[in-house]
mmCIF file of C-alpha atoms in Angstrom:
data_model
loop_
_atom_site.group_PDB
_atom_site.id
_atom_site.type_symbol
_atom_site.label_atom_id
_atom_site.label_comp_id
_atom_site.label_asym_id
_atom_site.label_seq_id
_atom_site.Cartn_x
_atom_site.Cartn_y
_atom_site.Cartn_z
ATOM 1 C CA UNK A 1 -22.350 -17.975 -9.671
ATOM 2 C CA UNK A 2 -25.899 -18.049 -8.314
ATOM 3 C CA UNK A 3 -25.707 -14.730 -6.465
ATOM 4 C CA UNK A 4 -23.069 -12.866 -8.445
ATOM 5 C CA UNK A 5 -22.763 -9.069 -8.426
ATOM 6 C CA UNK A 6 -20.764 -6.845 -10.797
ATOM 7 C CA UNK A 7 -17.552 -5.276 -9.580
ATOM 8 C CA UNK A 8 -14.610 -3.326 -10.971
ATOM 9 C CA UNK A 9 -10.979 -3.551 -9.945
ATOM 10 C CA UNK A 10 -9.668 0.049 -9.735
ATOM 11 C CA UNK A 11 -6.999 2.052 -7.975
ATOM 12 C CA UNK A 12 -6.556 5.549 -6.611
ATOM 13 C CA UNK A 13 -2.832 6.376 -6.821
ATOM 14 C CA UNK A 14 -2.066 2.705 -6.206
ATOM 15 C CA UNK A 15 -4.583 2.328 -3.365
ATOM 16 C CA UNK A 16 -6.146 -0.988 -4.460
ATOM 17 C CA UNK A 17 -9.925 -0.696 -4.639
ATOM 18 C CA UNK A 18 -12.767 -3.059 -5.527
ATOM 19 C CA UNK A 19 -15.973 -1.206 -6.450
ATOM 20 C CA UNK A 20 -18.924 -3.585 -6.035
ATOM 21 C CA UNK A 21 -22.439 -2.794 -7.264
ATOM 22 C CA UNK A 22 -25.141 -4.120 -4.923
ATOM 23 C CA UNK A 23 -27.891 -1.721 -5.973
ATOM 24 C CA UNK A 24 -31.282 -3.337 -6.379
ATOM 25 C CA UNK A 25 -30.626 -6.228 -4.000
ATOM 26 C CA UNK A 26 -30.375 -6.886 -0.281
ATOM 27 C CA UNK A 27 -27.085 -8.821 -0.380
ATOM 28 C CA UNK A 28 -24.094 -7.614 1.613
ATOM 29 C CA UNK A 29 -20.451 -8.556 1.181
ATOM 30 C CA UNK A 30 -19.534 -10.665 4.184
ATOM 31 C CA UNK A 31 -16.273 -10.235 6.122
ATOM 32 C CA UNK A 32 -15.402 -13.795 5.078
ATOM 33 C CA UNK A 33 -15.852 -12.915 1.392
ATOM 34 C CA UNK A 34 -13.738 -9.786 1.848
ATOM 35 C CA UNK A 35 -10.909 -11.739 3.436
ATOM 36 C CA UNK A 36 -11.081 -14.366 0.670
ATOM 37 C CA UNK A 37 -10.802 -11.682 -2.008
ATOM 38 C CA UNK A 38 -7.929 -9.962 -0.189
ATOM 39 C CA UNK A 39 -6.015 -13.245 0.034
ATOM 40 C CA UNK A 40 -5.805 -13.647 -3.764
ATOM 41 C CA UNK A 41 -3.185 -11.765 -5.753
ATOM 42 C CA UNK A 42 -5.631 -10.943 -8.569
ATOM 43 C CA UNK A 43 -8.297 -9.431 -6.315
ATOM 44 C CA UNK A 44 -6.181 -8.214 -3.413
ATOM 45 C CA UNK A 45 -7.455 -4.858 -2.211
ATOM 46 C CA UNK A 46 -7.035 -2.191 0.432
ATOM 47 C CA UNK A 47 -10.758 -1.344 0.467
ATOM 48 C CA UNK A 48 -13.995 -2.601 -1.046
ATOM 49 C CA UNK A 49 -16.451 0.176 -1.882
ATOM 50 C CA UNK A 50 -19.847 -1.570 -1.857
ATOM 51 C CA UNK A 51 -22.536 0.562 -3.519
ATOM 52 C CA UNK A 52 -26.016 0.008 -2.053
ATOM 53 C CA UNK A 53 -29.378 1.636 -2.707
ATOM 54 C CA UNK A 54 -29.743 5.010 -0.965
ATOM 55 C CA UNK A 55 -30.950 5.085 2.617
ATOM 56 C CA UNK A 56 -31.527 8.834 3.005
ATOM 57 C CA UNK A 57 -33.550 10.998 0.639
ATOM 58 C CA UNK A 58 -31.489 13.099 -1.731
ATOM 59 C CA UNK A 59 -28.452 10.792 -1.768
ATOM 60 C CA UNK A 60 -27.344 8.792 -4.802
ATOM 61 C CA UNK A 61 -26.267 5.687 -2.902
ATOM 62 C CA UNK A 62 -25.152 4.291 0.434
ATOM 63 C CA UNK A 63 -21.507 3.241 0.239
ATOM 64 C CA UNK A 64 -20.269 0.604 2.675
ATOM 65 C CA UNK A 65 -16.479 0.442 3.021
ATOM 66 C CA UNK A 66 -14.675 -2.783 3.921
ATOM 67 C CA UNK A 67 -10.984 -3.145 4.760
ATOM 68 C CA UNK A 68 -8.962 -6.146 3.649
ATOM 69 C CA UNK A 69 -9.334 -7.751 7.092
ATOM 70 C CA UNK A 70 -13.138 -7.628 6.750
ATOM 71 C CA UNK A 71 -13.709 -4.736 9.152
ATOM 72 C CA UNK A 72 -15.727 -1.661 8.189
ATOM 73 C CA UNK A 73 -14.221 1.780 7.666
ATOM 74 C CA UNK A 74 -15.941 5.131 7.926
ATOM 75 C CA UNK A 75 -14.136 6.882 5.096
ATOM 76 C CA UNK A 76 -11.930 6.190 2.095
ATOM 77 C CA UNK A 77 -11.157 9.160 -0.113
ATOM 78 C CA UNK A 78 -9.276 7.231 -2.789
ATOM 79 C CA UNK A 79 -12.054 4.656 -2.933
ATOM 80 C CA UNK A 80 -14.704 7.374 -3.208
ATOM 81 C CA UNK A 81 -12.899 8.806 -6.237
ATOM 82 C CA UNK A 82 -13.014 5.349 -7.823
ATOM 83 C CA UNK A 83 -16.758 5.112 -7.131
ATOM 84 C CA UNK A 84 -17.331 8.517 -8.754
ATOM 85 C CA UNK A 85 -15.345 7.575 -11.844
ATOM 86 C CA UNK A 86 -17.217 4.273 -12.232
ATOM 87 C CA UNK A 87 -20.663 5.807 -11.740
ATOM 88 C CA UNK A 88 -19.886 8.819 -13.908
ATOM 89 C CA UNK A 89 -18.870 6.501 -16.768
ATOM 90 C CA UNK A 90 -22.089 4.536 -16.290
ATOM 91 C CA UNK A 91 -24.562 7.399 -15.885
ATOM 92 C CA UNK A 92 -22.939 10.492 -17.393
ATOM 93 C CA UNK A 93 -23.586 12.248 -14.090
ATOM 94 C CA UNK A 94 -20.713 14.276 -12.645
ATOM 95 C CA UNK A 95 -21.909 15.271 -9.166
ATOM 96 C CA UNK A 96 -22.815 12.792 -6.439
ATOM 97 C CA UNK A 97 -23.928 12.780 -2.815
ATOM 98 C CA UNK A 98 -23.140 9.548 -0.989
ATOM 99 C CA UNK A 99 -23.986 8.353 2.496
ATOM 100 C CA UNK A 100 -21.401 6.363 4.461
ATOM 101 C CA UNK A 101 -20.962 5.103 7.994
ATOM 102 C CA UNK A 102 -19.230 8.428 8.765
ATOM 103 C CA UNK A 103 -21.936 10.621 7.216
ATOM 104 C CA UNK A 104 -22.583 12.353 3.875
ATOM 105 C CA UNK A 105 -19.901 12.817 1.196
ATOM 106 C CA UNK A 106 -20.148 15.094 -1.815
ATOM 107 C CA UNK A 107 -17.937 14.240 -4.771
ATOM 108 C CA UNK A 108 -17.634 15.194 -8.407
ATOM 109 C CA UNK A 109 -15.657 14.568 -11.582
ATOM 110 C CA UNK A 110 -13.871 17.630 -12.928
ATOM 111 C CA UNK A 111 -13.547 18.666 -16.562
ATOM 112 C CA UNK A 112 -9.880 17.619 -16.555
ATOM 113 C CA UNK A 113 -10.785 14.077 -15.447
ATOM 114 C CA UNK A 114 -9.531 14.475 -11.893
ATOM 115 C CA UNK A 115 -11.983 13.761 -9.089
ATOM 116 C CA UNK A 116 -12.731 15.816 -5.990
ATOM 117 C CA UNK A 117 -14.215 14.512 -2.748
ATOM 118 C CA UNK A 118 -15.500 16.759 0.030
ATOM 119 C CA UNK A 119 -14.226 14.785 3.008
ATOM 120 C CA UNK A 120 -16.222 16.906 5.452
ATOM 121 C CA UNK A 121 -14.965 18.593 8.599
ATOM 122 C CA UNK A 122 -12.014 17.256 10.590
ATOM 123 C CA UNK A 123 -12.545 16.516 14.252
ATOM 124 C CA UNK A 124 -9.851 17.185 16.832
ATOM 125 C CA UNK A 125 -11.432 16.675 20.257
ATOM 126 C CA UNK A 126 -10.175 13.523 21.948
ATOM 127 C CA UNK A 127 -13.605 11.919 22.340
ATOM 128 C CA UNK A 128 -14.497 12.275 18.670
ATOM 129 C CA UNK A 129 -11.256 10.793 17.303
ATOM 130 C CA UNK A 130 -11.621 8.739 19.630
ATOM 131 C CA UNK A 131 -8.856 8.415 22.211
ATOM 132 C CA UNK A 132 -9.073 6.392 25.405
ATOM 133 C CA UNK A 133 -7.501 9.216 27.447
ATOM 134 C CA UNK A 134 -8.285 12.913 27.620
ATOM 135 C CA UNK A 135 -5.923 15.283 25.823
ATOM 136 C CA UNK A 136 -6.746 18.983 25.872
ATOM 137 C CA UNK A 137 -4.471 19.648 22.874
ATOM 138 C CA UNK A 138 -4.447 17.014 20.119
ATOM 139 C CA UNK A 139 -1.912 18.884 17.997
ATOM 140 C CA UNK A 140 0.734 16.810 19.826
ATOM 141 C CA UNK A 141 -0.105 14.019 22.253
ATOM 142 C CA UNK A 142 2.071 11.906 24.514
ATOM 143 C CA UNK A 143 2.869 8.774 22.538
ATOM 144 C CA UNK A 144 6.225 7.423 21.443
ATOM 145 C CA UNK A 145 8.065 4.444 19.996
ATOM 146 C CA UNK A 146 11.588 3.657 21.169
ATOM 147 C CA UNK A 147 13.678 4.499 24.255
ATOM 148 C CA UNK A 148 12.126 7.104 26.523
ATOM 149 C CA UNK A 149 15.221 9.324 26.340
ATOM 150 C CA UNK A 150 15.688 8.914 22.558
ATOM 151 C CA UNK A 151 12.378 7.937 20.956
ATOM 152 C CA UNK A 152 12.282 7.002 17.270
ATOM 153 C CA UNK A 153 8.799 8.483 16.844
ATOM 154 C CA UNK A 154 6.975 10.747 19.279
ATOM 155 C CA UNK A 155 4.306 13.408 19.853
ATOM 156 C CA UNK A 156 1.920 12.733 16.966
ATOM 157 C CA UNK A 157 -0.880 15.018 15.908
ATOM 158 C CA UNK A 158 -4.200 13.177 16.022
ATOM 159 C CA UNK A 159 -7.439 13.825 14.160
ATOM 160 C CA UNK A 160 -10.499 12.144 12.720
ATOM 161 C CA UNK A 161 -11.467 12.365 9.054
ATOM 162 C CA UNK A 162 -14.319 9.903 9.561
ATOM 163 C CA UNK A 163 -11.707 7.485 10.905
ATOM 164 C CA UNK A 164 -8.903 7.973 13.463
ATOM 165 C CA UNK A 165 -5.442 9.156 12.395
ATOM 166 C CA UNK A 166 -2.119 9.665 14.141
ATOM 167 C CA UNK A 167 0.463 11.754 12.261
ATOM 168 C CA UNK A 168 4.091 11.443 13.368
ATOM 169 C CA UNK A 169 6.230 14.350 12.137
ATOM 170 C CA UNK A 170 9.705 13.362 10.958
ATOM 171 C CA UNK A 171 12.628 15.406 9.649
ATOM 172 C CA UNK A 172 14.280 12.489 7.835
ATOM 173 C CA UNK A 173 12.823 10.886 4.740
ATOM 174 C CA UNK A 174 9.643 8.943 5.512
ATOM 175 C CA UNK A 175 11.183 5.877 3.850
ATOM 176 C CA UNK A 176 13.967 5.707 6.435
ATOM 177 C CA UNK A 177 11.622 4.341 9.111
ATOM 178 C CA UNK A 178 10.420 0.736 9.535
ATOM 179 C CA UNK A 179 6.729 1.576 9.315
ATOM 180 C CA UNK A 180 5.909 -2.082 8.649
ATOM 181 C CA UNK A 181 7.259 -2.819 12.157
ATOM 182 C CA UNK A 182 5.898 0.213 14.038
ATOM 183 C CA UNK A 183 2.574 0.446 12.227
ATOM 184 C CA UNK A 184 0.878 -2.668 13.675
ATOM 185 C CA UNK A 185 1.998 -1.796 17.211
ATOM 186 C CA UNK A 186 0.682 1.751 16.993
ATOM 187 C CA UNK A 187 -2.537 0.801 15.174
ATOM 188 C CA UNK A 188 -3.485 -1.414 18.117
ATOM 189 C CA UNK A 189 -2.153 0.861 20.878
ATOM 190 C CA UNK A 190 -4.545 1.056 23.869
ATOM 191 C CA UNK A 191 -4.802 4.803 23.310
ATOM 192 C CA UNK A 192 -6.886 4.092 20.181
ATOM 193 C CA UNK A 193 -10.023 2.138 21.153
ATOM 194 C CA UNK A 194 -11.108 1.922 17.492
ATOM 195 C CA UNK A 195 -7.520 1.399 16.318
ATOM 196 C CA UNK A 196 -5.918 4.072 14.135
ATOM 197 C CA UNK A 197 -4.296 4.870 10.813
ATOM 198 C CA UNK A 198 -0.614 5.622 11.422
ATOM 199 C CA UNK A 199 1.249 8.039 9.150
ATOM 200 C CA UNK A 200 4.757 9.407 8.935
ATOM 201 C CA UNK A 201 4.783 12.963 7.574
ATOM 202 C CA UNK A 202 7.674 15.097 6.346
ATOM 203 C CA UNK A 203 7.226 18.777 5.512
ATOM 204 C CA UNK A 204 8.919 19.385 2.149
ATOM 205 C CA UNK A 205 7.833 23.000 1.627
ATOM 206 C CA UNK A 206 5.318 25.636 2.738
ATOM 207 C CA UNK A 207 2.703 23.985 0.503
ATOM 208 C CA UNK A 208 3.865 20.375 0.366
ATOM 209 C CA UNK A 209 4.111 17.219 2.475
ATOM 210 C CA UNK A 210 5.290 13.676 1.919
ATOM 211 C CA UNK A 211 3.615 10.853 3.864
ATOM 212 C CA UNK A 212 3.603 7.080 4.270
ATOM 213 C CA UNK A 213 0.687 5.343 5.941
ATOM 214 C CA UNK A 214 0.006 2.120 7.784
ATOM 215 C CA UNK A 215 -3.723 1.841 7.141
ATOM 216 C CA UNK A 216 -6.014 0.485 9.828
ATOM 217 C CA UNK A 217 -7.250 -2.930 8.760
ATOM 218 C CA UNK A 218 -5.199 -2.939 5.542
ATOM 219 C CA UNK A 219 -1.517 -2.420 6.384
ATOM 220 C CA UNK A 220 1.029 -0.561 4.280
ATOM 221 C CA UNK A 221 -0.665 1.239 1.413
ATOM 222 C CA UNK A 222 0.492 3.238 -1.580
ATOM 223 C CA UNK A 223 -2.163 5.854 -0.885
ATOM 224 C CA UNK A 224 -4.623 6.726 1.867
ATOM 225 C CA UNK A 225 -6.810 9.709 1.056
ATOM 226 C CA UNK A 226 -8.129 10.310 4.548
ATOM 227 C CA UNK A 227 -4.559 10.142 5.910
ATOM 228 C CA UNK A 228 -3.484 12.761 3.377
ATOM 229 C CA UNK A 229 -6.331 14.962 4.605
ATOM 230 C CA UNK A 230 -5.495 14.354 8.258
ATOM 231 C CA UNK A 231 -1.838 15.183 7.621
ATOM 232 C CA UNK A 232 -2.738 18.343 5.695
ATOM 233 C CA UNK A 233 -5.069 19.766 8.342
ATOM 234 C CA UNK A 234 -2.658 18.805 11.121
ATOM 235 C CA UNK A 235 0.203 20.525 9.279
ATOM 236 C CA UNK A 236 -1.849 23.715 8.957
ATOM 237 C CA UNK A 237 -3.068 23.442 12.534
ATOM 238 C CA UNK A 238 0.493 23.220 13.867
ATOM 239 C CA UNK A 239 1.805 26.029 11.665
ATOM 240 C CA UNK A 240 3.918 23.773 9.467
ATOM 241 C CA UNK A 241 2.119 24.692 6.215
ATOM 242 C CA UNK A 242 -0.771 26.705 4.862
ATOM 243 C CA UNK A 243 -4.275 25.349 4.367
ATOM 244 C CA UNK A 244 -3.797 24.258 0.740
ATOM 245 C CA UNK A 245 -1.063 21.688 0.102
ATOM 246 C CA UNK A 246 0.110 18.964 -2.221
ATOM 247 C CA UNK A 247 0.505 15.696 -0.324
ATOM 248 C CA UNK A 248 2.831 13.188 -1.965
ATOM 249 C CA UNK A 249 2.020 9.571 -1.127
ATOM 250 C CA UNK A 250 3.948 6.569 -2.497
ATOM 251 C CA UNK A 251 1.472 6.342 -5.402
ATOM 252 C CA UNK A 252 1.581 10.015 -6.435
ATOM 253 C CA UNK A 253 0.173 13.425 -5.507
ATOM 254 C CA UNK A 254 -3.084 14.550 -3.921
ATOM 255 C CA UNK A 255 -4.194 18.155 -3.644
ATOM 256 C CA UNK A 256 -5.762 18.927 -0.266
ATOM 257 C CA UNK A 257 -7.583 22.162 0.543
ATOM 258 C CA UNK A 258 -8.871 22.961 4.032
ATOM 259 C CA UNK A 259 -11.458 25.603 3.219
ATOM 260 C CA UNK A 260 -12.598 28.486 5.381
ATOM 261 C CA UNK A 261 -15.914 26.666 5.996
ATOM 262 C CA UNK A 262 -13.848 23.899 7.687
ATOM 263 C CA UNK A 263 -14.506 21.352 4.916
ATOM 264 C CA UNK A 264 -11.556 19.413 3.507
ATOM 265 C CA UNK A 265 -11.457 18.862 -0.267
ATOM 266 C CA UNK A 266 -9.258 16.154 -1.766
ATOM 267 C CA UNK A 267 -8.494 16.067 -5.495
ATOM 268 C CA UNK A 268 -6.714 13.308 -7.393
ATOM 269 C CA UNK A 269 -7.025 10.633 -10.088
ATOM 270 C CA UNK A 270 -8.636 7.205 -10.254
ATOM 271 C CA UNK A 271 -7.799 4.369 -12.627
ATOM 272 C CA UNK A 272 -9.974 1.548 -13.941
ATOM 273 C CA UNK A 273 -8.234 -1.842 -14.346
ATOM 274 C CA UNK A 274 -10.750 -4.614 -15.087
ATOM 275 C CA UNK A 275 -14.250 -5.832 -14.233
ATOM 276 C CA UNK A 276 -15.978 -9.055 -13.290
ATOM 277 C CA UNK A 277 -18.592 -10.612 -11.029
ATOM 278 C CA UNK A 278 -18.301 -11.978 -7.505
ATOM 279 C CA UNK A 279 -20.309 -13.897 -4.935
ATOM 280 C CA UNK A 280 -20.815 -11.530 -1.969
ATOM 281 C CA UNK A 281 -21.101 -14.437 0.469
ATOM 282 C CA UNK A 282 -17.976 -16.415 -0.481
ATOM 283 C CA UNK A 283 -15.724 -14.096 -2.468
ATOM 284 C CA UNK A 284 -15.690 -16.402 -5.490
ATOM 285 C CA UNK A 285 -15.237 -14.317 -8.632
ATOM 286 C CA UNK A 286 -15.116 -14.457 -12.408
ATOM 287 C CA UNK A 287 -13.285 -11.981 -14.589
ATOM 288 C CA UNK A 288 -15.096 -10.534 -17.613
ATOM 289 C CA UNK A 289 -13.824 -11.851 -20.929
ATOM 290 C CA UNK A 290 -14.360 -8.516 -22.656
ATOM 291 C CA UNK A 291 -14.123 -5.883 -19.886
ATOM 292 C CA UNK A 292 -15.617 -2.449 -20.353
ATOM 293 C CA UNK A 293 -14.659 0.742 -18.533
ATOM 294 C CA UNK A 294 -18.102 1.114 -16.930
ATOM 295 C CA UNK A 295 -19.949 -0.786 -14.252
ATOM 296 C CA UNK A 296 -21.804 -3.667 -16.000
#
């Protein structure tokens, strides 16, 4: 391929991630290329984490995040962990400062191999999420699915973790709801001008939650790091849990800590699968014959 770039297929608790290295060149992965990659079983992804040369002084790289429908996202915690693991294997460095559409992200690899991302401060005011209508209290807003006198889902907590989230609290198991049917409707609800990530959350203990997420621009996902963070801070904010919780997603567990300085730290694993090269304009790709567990 004339304009090929190296990439790695990885996952964060089953959240399918492509980490693409565009450092040293001006190329950008086009929405058309992203959709072509997402359409193939071998390269299907939830997010592409495209690593570009740094824009701001003091940062390691600018990371552009693409959803499987070709749209850009502001944050992806699981994808950021994958980026850290890939770059740490390449450079030996453990601590990184990235710039994204949503701002600066600090992340590091721990001694035990797990990876921590500082997801920044949550935002709760309706304009910052954003919502199309004013709500003075975003711990529970007026939104429901189902009959008005017996709604199936209602009164979600809403927050931004660099992207908009709506958390619907359920008492029954999160798997007992048809999220594949409700998710697309709620993602595109007029209340969310930038669309939204839709999660079902069940409190399983004073320090634990279980969630399922319909991810904006990607659909049902086995893990969404920013949704886990949004659910954790919303649970603490509504008195359902404390400020440090284990969030179980379909792919496994994430540890979320909402610190006293208002920053949210997410800790979890990342897994390397295979590497190759791709054309950022078309999405054509070639798999390495002898893959290595570092960025080429």
